[in-house]
CSV table of C-alpha atoms in Angstrom, one decimal:
chain,number,residue,atom,x,y,z
A,2,UNK,CA,-42.7,-42.6,116.6
A,3,UNK,CA,-40.5,-44.3,119.1
A,4,UNK,CA,-36.8,-45.0,118.1
A,5,UNK,CA,-35.3,-44.9,114.5
A,6,UNK,CA,-36.6,-47.5,111.6
A,7,UNK,CA,-34.0,-49.8,110.1
A,8,UNK,CA,-35.2,-49.2,106.7
A,9,UNK,CA,-36.1,-45.8,105.4
A,10,UNK,CA,-38.8,-44.9,103.0
A,11,UNK,CA,-36.4,-43.5,100.6
A,12,UNK,CA,-32.7,-42.2,100.4
A,13,UNK,CA,-31.5,-38.8,99.2
A,14,UNK,CA,-28.3,-38.5,97.1
A,15,UNK,CA,-26.5,-35.4,96.3
A,16,UNK,CA,-24.8,-35.9,92.9
A,17,UNK,CA,-23.1,-32.5,93.2
A,18,UNK,CA,-23.0,-29.6,95.7
A,19,UNK,CA,-23.3,-26.8,92.8
A,20,UNK,CA,-26.1,-25.0,91.8
A,21,UNK,CA,-26.4,-22.7,89.0
A,22,UNK,CA,-28.8,-20.2,90.7
A,23,UNK,CA,-28.4,-18.3,94.0
A,24,UNK,CA,-31.7,-18.1,95.8
A,25,UNK,CA,-32.1,-15.7,98.5
A,26,UNK,CA,-33.8,-18.4,100.8
A,27,UNK,CA,-31.5,-21.3,100.0
A,28,UNK,CA,-30.0,-23.1,103.0
A,29,UNK,CA,-27.3,-24.9,101.2
A,30,UNK,CA,-23.7,-23.8,102.2
A,31,UNK,CA,-21.7,-25.3,99.5
A,32,UNK,CA,-23.9,-24.4,96.4
A,33,UNK,CA,-20.9,-22.1,95.0
A,34,UNK,CA,-18.7,-24.9,94.7
A,35,UNK,CA,-18.7,-27.8,92.2
A,36,UNK,CA,-18.1,-30.9,94.4
A,37,UNK,CA,-19.2,-34.1,92.6
A,38,UNK,CA,-20.2,-37.5,93.8
A,39,UNK,CA,-18.1,-40.4,92.6
A,40,UNK,CA,-19.4,-43.4,91.3
A,41,UNK,CA,-17.9,-45.4,94.1
A,42,UNK,CA,-20.2,-43.7,96.6
A,43,UNK,CA,-23.2,-44.6,94.4
A,44,UNK,CA,-22.3,-48.3,94.3
A,45,UNK,CA,-21.7,-48.4,97.9
A,46,UNK,CA,-25.3,-47.0,98.6
A,47,UNK,CA,-26.8,-49.2,96.0
A,48,UNK,CA,-25.5,-52.3,97.9
A,49,UNK,CA,-27.7,-51.8,100.5
A,50,UNK,CA,-30.7,-50.0,98.8
A,51,UNK,CA,-31.3,-52.7,96.2
A,52,UNK,CA,-31.7,-55.2,99.0
A,53,UNK,CA,-34.2,-52.9,100.5
A,54,UNK,CA,-36.1,-52.3,97.0
A,55,UNK,CA,-36.2,-56.0,96.4
A,56,UNK,CA,-38.6,-56.4,99.6
A,57,UNK,CA,-40.6,-53.0,99.0
A,58,UNK,CA,-42.8,-52.4,96.0
A,59,UNK,CA,-41.8,-48.5,95.7
A,60,UNK,CA,-38.5,-47.5,97.1
A,61,UNK,CA,-37.3,-44.2,95.9
A,62,UNK,CA,-33.8,-42.5,95.3
A,63,UNK,CA,-34.2,-38.8,95.4
A,64,UNK,CA,-31.5,-36.7,93.6
A,65,UNK,CA,-31.3,-33.5,95.2
A,66,UNK,CA,-28.4,-31.1,95.3
A,67,UNK,CA,-27.2,-28.5,94.7
A,68,UNK,CA,-28.8,-28.6,91.4
A,69,UNK,CA,-28.8,-32.4,90.5
A,70,UNK,CA,-28.8,-31.6,86.6
A,71,UNK,CA,-25.6,-29.6,87.1
A,72,UNK,CA,-24.0,-32.9,87.5
A,73,UNK,CA,-24.7,-33.4,83.7
A,74,UNK,CA,-26.5,-36.3,82.0
A,75,UNK,CA,-23.4,-38.6,81.6
A,76,UNK,CA,-22.4,-38.5,85.0
A,77,UNK,CA,-25.8,-38.7,86.4
A,78,UNK,CA,-26.4,-41.7,84.5
A,79,UNK,CA,-23.2,-43.4,85.9
A,80,UNK,CA,-24.6,-42.5,89.3
A,81,UNK,CA,-27.8,-44.0,88.8
A,82,UNK,CA,-26.8,-47.3,87.0
A,83,UNK,CA,-25.9,-49.4,90.1
A,84,UNK,CA,-29.5,-49.0,91.6
A,85,UNK,CA,-31.9,-51.8,90.6
A,86,UNK,CA,-35.7,-52.0,91.4
A,87,UNK,CA,-36.1,-48.3,92.7
A,88,UNK,CA,-38.0,-45.2,91.7
A,89,UNK,CA,-35.7,-42.5,90.8
A,90,UNK,CA,-36.8,-38.9,91.5
A,91,UNK,CA,-35.0,-35.6,90.9
A,92,UNK,CA,-35.9,-32.2,92.5
A,93,UNK,CA,-34.7,-29.5,90.1
A,94,UNK,CA,-34.9,-25.7,89.4
A,95,UNK,CA,-35.6,-26.7,85.7
A,96,UNK,CA,-33.3,-24.1,84.2
A,97,UNK,CA,-31.2,-26.7,82.7
A,98,UNK,CA,-34.1,-28.9,81.2
A,99,UNK,CA,-34.1,-29.2,77.4
A,100,UNK,CA,-35.2,-32.0,74.9
A,101,UNK,CA,-32.2,-34.1,75.8
A,102,UNK,CA,-32.9,-34.0,79.6
A,103,UNK,CA,-36.4,-34.7,78.8
A,104,UNK,CA,-35.5,-37.9,76.9
A,105,UNK,CA,-33.0,-38.7,79.7
A,106,UNK,CA,-36.0,-38.6,82.2
A,107,UNK,CA,-38.2,-40.8,79.7
A,108,UNK,CA,-35.5,-43.3,79.2
A,109,UNK,CA,-35.0,-43.6,83.1
A,110,UNK,CA,-38.7,-43.3,84.2
A,111,UNK,CA,-37.4,-40.7,86.2
A,112,UNK,CA,-40.1,-38.6,88.2
A,113,UNK,CA,-39.4,-34.9,88.2
A,114,UNK,CA,-40.3,-32.2,90.6
A,115,UNK,CA,-39.8,-28.7,89.9
A,116,UNK,CA,-38.7,-25.8,92.3
A,117,UNK,CA,-41.0,-22.8,91.5
A,118,UNK,CA,-42.7,-20.4,93.6
A,119,UNK,CA,-45.8,-19.2,91.5
A,120,UNK,CA,-46.4,-16.5,89.2
A,121,UNK,CA,-43.5,-14.5,87.9
A,122,UNK,CA,-44.0,-11.7,90.4
A,123,UNK,CA,-43.7,-14.2,93.4
A,124,UNK,CA,-40.1,-15.5,92.2
A,125,UNK,CA,-38.0,-12.5,93.0
A,126,UNK,CA,-35.9,-14.7,95.4
A,127,UNK,CA,-35.1,-17.1,92.4
A,128,UNK,CA,-32.2,-15.6,90.7
A,129,UNK,CA,-29.0,-16.6,88.9
A,130,UNK,CA,-25.4,-16.1,89.9
A,131,UNK,CA,-25.4,-12.6,88.4
A,132,UNK,CA,-28.4,-11.9,90.5
A,133,UNK,CA,-30.7,-11.9,87.3
A,134,UNK,CA,-34.4,-13.3,87.5
A,135,UNK,CA,-34.6,-17.2,86.8
A,136,UNK,CA,-38.2,-17.4,86.0
A,137,UNK,CA,-38.1,-17.4,82.2
A,138,UNK,CA,-35.5,-20.1,82.3
A,139,UNK,CA,-37.4,-22.2,84.7
A,140,UNK,CA,-40.7,-21.8,82.2
A,141,UNK,CA,-38.5,-23.1,79.4
A,142,UNK,CA,-37.7,-26.1,81.1
A,143,UNK,CA,-41.3,-26.7,82.1
A,144,UNK,CA,-42.2,-26.0,78.6
A,145,UNK,CA,-40.0,-28.7,77.4
A,146,UNK,CA,-41.3,-31.2,80.1
A,147,UNK,CA,-44.8,-30.4,78.7
A,148,UNK,CA,-43.8,-30.8,75.3
A,149,UNK,CA,-42.6,-34.2,75.9
A,150,UNK,CA,-45.5,-35.1,78.0
A,151,UNK,CA,-43.7,-35.7,81.1
A,152,UNK,CA,-45.9,-35.3,84.2
A,153,UNK,CA,-44.1,-33.1,86.9
A,154,UNK,CA,-44.6,-32.2,90.4
A,155,UNK,CA,-44.0,-28.6,91.8
A,156,UNK,CA,-42.5,-27.4,95.1
A,157,UNK,CA,-43.3,-23.6,96.1
A,158,UNK,CA,-41.7,-21.6,98.8
A,159,UNK,CA,-44.0,-19.1,100.1
A,160,UNK,CA,-42.1,-16.2,101.9
A,161,UNK,CA,-45.3,-14.1,102.8
A,162,UNK,CA,-48.4,-16.2,103.7
A,163,UNK,CA,-51.4,-14.3,104.0
A,164,UNK,CA,-54.9,-14.1,102.7
A,165,UNK,CA,-55.1,-13.6,99.0
A,166,UNK,CA,-51.7,-15.4,98.3
A,167,UNK,CA,-53.2,-18.9,98.5
A,168,UNK,CA,-55.9,-18.5,95.9
A,169,UNK,CA,-53.7,-16.9,93.5
A,170,UNK,CA,-51.0,-19.7,93.8
A,171,UNK,CA,-53.3,-22.6,93.4
A,172,UNK,CA,-55.0,-21.1,90.4
A,173,UNK,CA,-51.4,-20.8,88.9
A,174,UNK,CA,-50.3,-24.2,89.5
A,175,UNK,CA,-53.5,-25.4,88.2
A,176,UNK,CA,-53.0,-23.8,85.0
A,177,UNK,CA,-49.5,-24.9,84.9
A,178,UNK,CA,-50.4,-28.5,84.8
A,179,UNK,CA,-48.3,-30.0,87.4
A,180,UNK,CA,-49.8,-33.1,89.1
A,181,UNK,CA,-48.7,-32.9,92.7
A,182,UNK,CA,-47.9,-29.4,94.6
A,183,UNK,CA,-46.0,-29.1,97.8
A,184,UNK,CA,-46.1,-25.8,99.6
A,185,UNK,CA,-43.2,-24.6,101.9
A,186,UNK,CA,-43.5,-21.6,103.9
A,187,UNK,CA,-40.0,-20.2,104.1
A,188,UNK,CA,-38.0,-21.6,106.8
A,189,UNK,CA,-34.8,-20.2,108.7
A,190,UNK,CA,-32.2,-22.9,108.3
A,191,UNK,CA,-28.9,-23.5,107.1
A,192,UNK,CA,-27.3,-20.2,105.6
A,193,UNK,CA,-30.8,-18.7,105.3
A,194,UNK,CA,-31.0,-16.4,108.5
A,195,UNK,CA,-34.1,-14.2,107.5
A,196,UNK,CA,-37.0,-14.5,110.1
A,197,UNK,CA,-40.0,-16.6,109.4
A,198,UNK,CA,-42.2,-15.6,112.2
A,199,UNK,CA,-45.7,-14.7,110.8
A,200,UNK,CA,-49.0,-13.5,112.4
A,201,UNK,CA,-50.9,-16.8,113.5
A,202,UNK,CA,-54.3,-15.3,111.9
A,203,UNK,CA,-52.7,-14.7,108.6
A,204,UNK,CA,-51.3,-17.8,108.4
A,205,UNK,CA,-54.3,-19.8,109.4
A,206,UNK,CA,-56.1,-17.8,106.8
A,207,UNK,CA,-53.6,-18.6,104.1
A,208,UNK,CA,-54.1,-22.4,104.8
A,209,UNK,CA,-57.8,-22.1,105.1
A,210,UNK,CA,-58.1,-20.2,101.6
A,211,UNK,CA,-55.7,-22.7,100.1
A,212,UNK,CA,-58.0,-25.5,101.0
A,213,UNK,CA,-61.0,-23.6,99.7
A,214,UNK,CA,-59.4,-23.2,96.3
A,215,UNK,CA,-58.4,-26.9,96.0
A,216,UNK,CA,-61.8,-28.0,97.0
A,217,UNK,CA,-63.3,-25.7,94.0
A,218,UNK,CA,-61.2,-27.6,91.4
A,219,UNK,CA,-59.5,-30.4,93.0
A,220,UNK,CA,-57.3,-31.5,90.1
A,221,UNK,CA,-53.8,-31.2,91.9
A,222,UNK,CA,-52.6,-33.7,94.8
A,223,UNK,CA,-51.6,-30.8,97.5
A,224,UNK,CA,-49.4,-32.6,99.8
A,225,UNK,CA,-50.2,-30.5,102.9
A,226,UNK,CA,-54.0,-30.6,102.2
A,227,UNK,CA,-54.1,-34.5,101.5
A,228,UNK,CA,-52.1,-35.2,104.6
A,229,UNK,CA,-54.2,-33.1,107.0
A,230,UNK,CA,-57.4,-34.3,105.7
A,231,UNK,CA,-56.3,-37.9,106.0
A,232,UNK,CA,-55.3,-37.0,109.8
A,233,UNK,CA,-58.7,-35.4,110.5
A,234,UNK,CA,-60.5,-38.4,109.0
A,235,UNK,CA,-58.6,-40.7,111.3
A,236,UNK,CA,-59.4,-38.6,114.3
A,237,UNK,CA,-63.0,-38.9,113.4
A,238,UNK,CA,-62.7,-42.6,113.1
A,239,UNK,CA,-60.7,-43.3,116.2
A,240,UNK,CA,-57.6,-44.6,114.4
A,241,UNK,CA,-55.4,-41.4,114.6
A,242,UNK,CA,-52.9,-43.3,116.6
A,243,UNK,CA,-52.1,-45.5,113.8
A,244,UNK,CA,-51.5,-42.3,111.6
A,245,UNK,CA,-48.0,-41.7,112.2
A,246,UNK,CA,-45.2,-44.6,111.7
A,247,UNK,CA,-44.4,-46.4,114.7
A,248,UNK,CA,-40.6,-45.5,114.3
A,249,UNK,CA,-38.9,-42.2,112.9
A,250,UNK,CA,-37.8,-42.7,109.4
A,251,UNK,CA,-34.2,-42.1,109.0
A,252,UNK,CA,-34.2,-40.3,105.7
A,253,UNK,CA,-30.5,-40.8,105.1
A,254,UNK,CA,-29.2,-38.2,103.1
A,255,UNK,CA,-25.8,-39.3,101.3
A,256,UNK,CA,-23.5,-36.3,100.6
A,257,UNK,CA,-21.4,-36.1,97.5
A,258,UNK,CA,-18.4,-37.5,99.6
A,259,UNK,CA,-20.3,-40.6,100.9
A,260,UNK,CA,-21.0,-39.0,104.4
A,261,UNK,CA,-24.6,-39.7,105.6
A,262,UNK,CA,-26.8,-37.4,107.8
A,263,UNK,CA,-29.7,-38.9,108.9
A,264,UNK,CA,-33.3,-37.4,109.7
A,265,UNK,CA,-32.9,-33.9,108.3
A,266,UNK,CA,-31.2,-33.4,104.9
A,267,UNK,CA,-30.8,-29.6,105.7
A,268,UNK,CA,-28.1,-30.4,108.3
A,269,UNK,CA,-25.7,-31.8,105.6
A,270,UNK,CA,-22.6,-29.6,105.0
A,271,UNK,CA,-22.7,-27.8,108.6
A,272,UNK,CA,-20.6,-28.3,111.4
A,273,UNK,CA,-21.2,-27.6,115.1
A,274,UNK,CA,-18.6,-27.3,118.2
A,275,UNK,CA,-20.6,-29.8,120.3
A,276,UNK,CA,-21.8,-32.2,117.5
A,277,UNK,CA,-19.3,-32.0,114.8
A,278,UNK,CA,-20.5,-32.4,111.2
A,279,UNK,CA,-23.8,-34.1,112.2
A,280,UNK,CA,-22.9,-37.3,110.2
A,281,UNK,CA,-23.3,-40.8,111.3
A,282,UNK,CA,-21.0,-42.4,109.1
A,283,UNK,CA,-19.6,-42.7,105.5
A,284,UNK,CA,-20.9,-45.3,102.9
A,285,UNK,CA,-17.2,-45.7,101.8
A,286,UNK,CA,-16.2,-47.1,105.1
A,287,UNK,CA,-19.5,-48.9,106.3
A,288,UNK,CA,-22.6,-50.2,104.8
A,289,UNK,CA,-25.6,-47.8,105.1
A,290,UNK,CA,-27.8,-50.2,106.8
A,291,UNK,CA,-25.3,-50.6,109.7
A,292,UNK,CA,-24.8,-46.6,109.8
A,293,UNK,CA,-28.5,-46.3,110.5
A,294,UNK,CA,-28.5,-49.3,112.9
A,295,UNK,CA,-25.9,-47.7,115.1
A,296,UNK,CA,-27.0,-44.1,114.7
A,297,UNK,CA,-29.4,-43.8,117.9
A,298,UNK,CA,-26.5,-44.6,120.2
A,299,UNK,CA,-23.6,-43.4,118.0
A,300,UNK,CA,-24.6,-40.0,117.1
A,301,UNK,CA,-24.7,-37.6,119.9
A,302,UNK,CA,-27.1,-35.0,118.5
A,303,UNK,CA,-29.7,-37.6,117.3
A,304,UNK,CA,-29.8,-38.7,121.0
A,305,UNK,CA,-30.7,-35.1,121.8
A,306,UNK,CA,-33.4,-35.0,119.0
A,307,UNK,CA,-35.1,-38.0,120.4
A,308,UNK,CA,-35.1,-36.3,123.7
A,309,UNK,CA,-36.8,-33.4,122.1
A,310,UNK,CA,-39.4,-35.4,120.3
A,311,UNK,CA,-40.4,-37.0,123.5
A,312,UNK,CA,-40.9,-33.4,125.0
A,313,UNK,CA,-43.1,-32.6,122.0
A,314,UNK,CA,-45.1,-35.7,122.7
A,315,UNK,CA,-45.6,-34.9,126.4
A,316,UNK,CA,-46.5,-31.1,125.9
A,317,UNK,CA,-47.8,-30.5,122.4
A,318,UNK,CA,-51.6,-31.3,121.4
A,319,UNK,CA,-50.5,-31.2,117.9
A,320,UNK,CA,-47.9,-34.2,118.3
A,321,UNK,CA,-50.4,-36.7,116.5
A,322,UNK,CA,-50.5,-34.6,113.5
A,323,UNK,CA,-46.7,-33.9,113.1
A,324,UNK,CA,-44.7,-36.0,115.1
A,325,UNK,CA,-42.4,-33.6,116.7
A,326,UNK,CA,-40.4,-30.5,115.5
A,327,UNK,CA,-38.0,-31.1,112.5
A,328,UNK,CA,-34.4,-31.7,113.6
A,329,UNK,CA,-33.0,-28.9,111.2
A,330,UNK,CA,-35.6,-26.5,112.4
A,331,UNK,CA,-34.9,-27.0,115.9
A,332,UNK,CA,-31.2,-26.5,115.4
A,333,UNK,CA,-31.2,-23.6,113.3
A,334,UNK,CA,-34.1,-21.6,115.3
A,335,UNK,CA,-33.4,-22.9,118.8
A,336,UNK,CA,-29.7,-23.4,118.7
A,337,UNK,CA,-30.2,-27.4,119.6
A,338,UNK,CA,-32.3,-30.4,119.5
A,339,UNK,CA,-34.1,-30.8,122.8
A,340,UNK,CA,-36.4,-27.8,122.5
A,341,UNK,CA,-39.9,-28.1,121.2
A,342,UNK,CA,-42.1,-25.5,119.3
A,343,UNK,CA,-40.4,-23.7,116.3
A,344,UNK,CA,-41.5,-21.1,113.9
A,345,UNK,CA,-41.8,-23.9,111.3
A,346,UNK,CA,-44.2,-25.8,113.7
A,347,UNK,CA,-46.4,-23.0,113.8
A,348,UNK,CA,-46.5,-21.9,110.2
A,349,UNK,CA,-46.5,-25.4,108.6
A,350,UNK,CA,-48.1,-27.7,111.2
A,351,UNK,CA,-50.2,-26.0,113.8
A,352,UNK,CA,-51.7,-23.1,111.5
A,353,UNK,CA,-52.2,-25.7,108.7
A,354,UNK,CA,-54.5,-27.9,110.7
A,355,UNK,CA,-56.0,-25.0,112.4
A,356,UNK,CA,-56.6,-23.3,108.8
A,357,UNK,CA,-58.2,-26.2,107.3
A,358,UNK,CA,-60.3,-26.6,110.2
A,359,UNK,CA,-61.3,-23.3,110.0
A,360,UNK,CA,-62.6,-23.9,106.3
A,361,UNK,CA,-64.2,-26.8,107.3
A,362,UNK,CA,-66.2,-25.0,110.0
A,363,UNK,CA,-67.3,-22.3,107.5
A,364,UNK,CA,-68.9,-24.8,105.2
């Protein structure tokens, strides 16, 4: 975890800034505006990505908005067309999914991840632009996926992590039929200024309960649990130093206009008096691989972030587990990039590891 890798594990593409929902905890600043990505941007990205994919068995392009499906099937197909040898993923609120979209996903072998926070009562923050609950529309989309036999993942935001919530959450997604589940405790970032500090005992108990529910019926791949158990196993067999990559994944996020934000998709669309718009270049003016190669020295905020990662390395006993606080969490919680521990660290890294170890210790 020193320096920035020349080749990312995946690329995030923003086909449109528009989202048809207006979720209370959303961090995106332009979600009420329709700003579409041009095919020229996709072609410029593909010129580099296709070379990476040729040397990588599974290179992913992740379509993330806004709501990617708001771009429309014809436009999304045009944006995907320049890519070759990649695996396409889409993160969607599912409200626009119908039979035609399911056929699209099947034809393009596209993996689908649905944003959904659990049972209907847990989705109060997920509303449309009229302030009406979106849950039933989401379920219609999921029913279409199931009707077409399409596997899907789920990504849940938890606003109130405490005992009792985790078991309910896992039971719901087990019945829903998703094959992978990611659990995000709500983060204070972007235009979402709601506080996300929680009692440490409650958060630890939440994660302990989640792993307990999973162990009783381990039929879903739970992202956070599997990573934690992998780390714990590496610690036990003495290979923990190899669990993190040698370099930071640049995670390039290509915005609708071709501008590139590295390391943290949540910074796209924001501006700072010190750091400007956080971009490291534009693919319409410079190849993506060159943008990444020059980022460490040519993007001032990234230099600050690397300094912050080194501070984490020297002060935090959990560094081997998480690799340092995420860039957007540092910025939106602490006002800069050189600070260390954030509420996101505490909720989703430290308490996660502690909670799972608590569960193991009771067995």
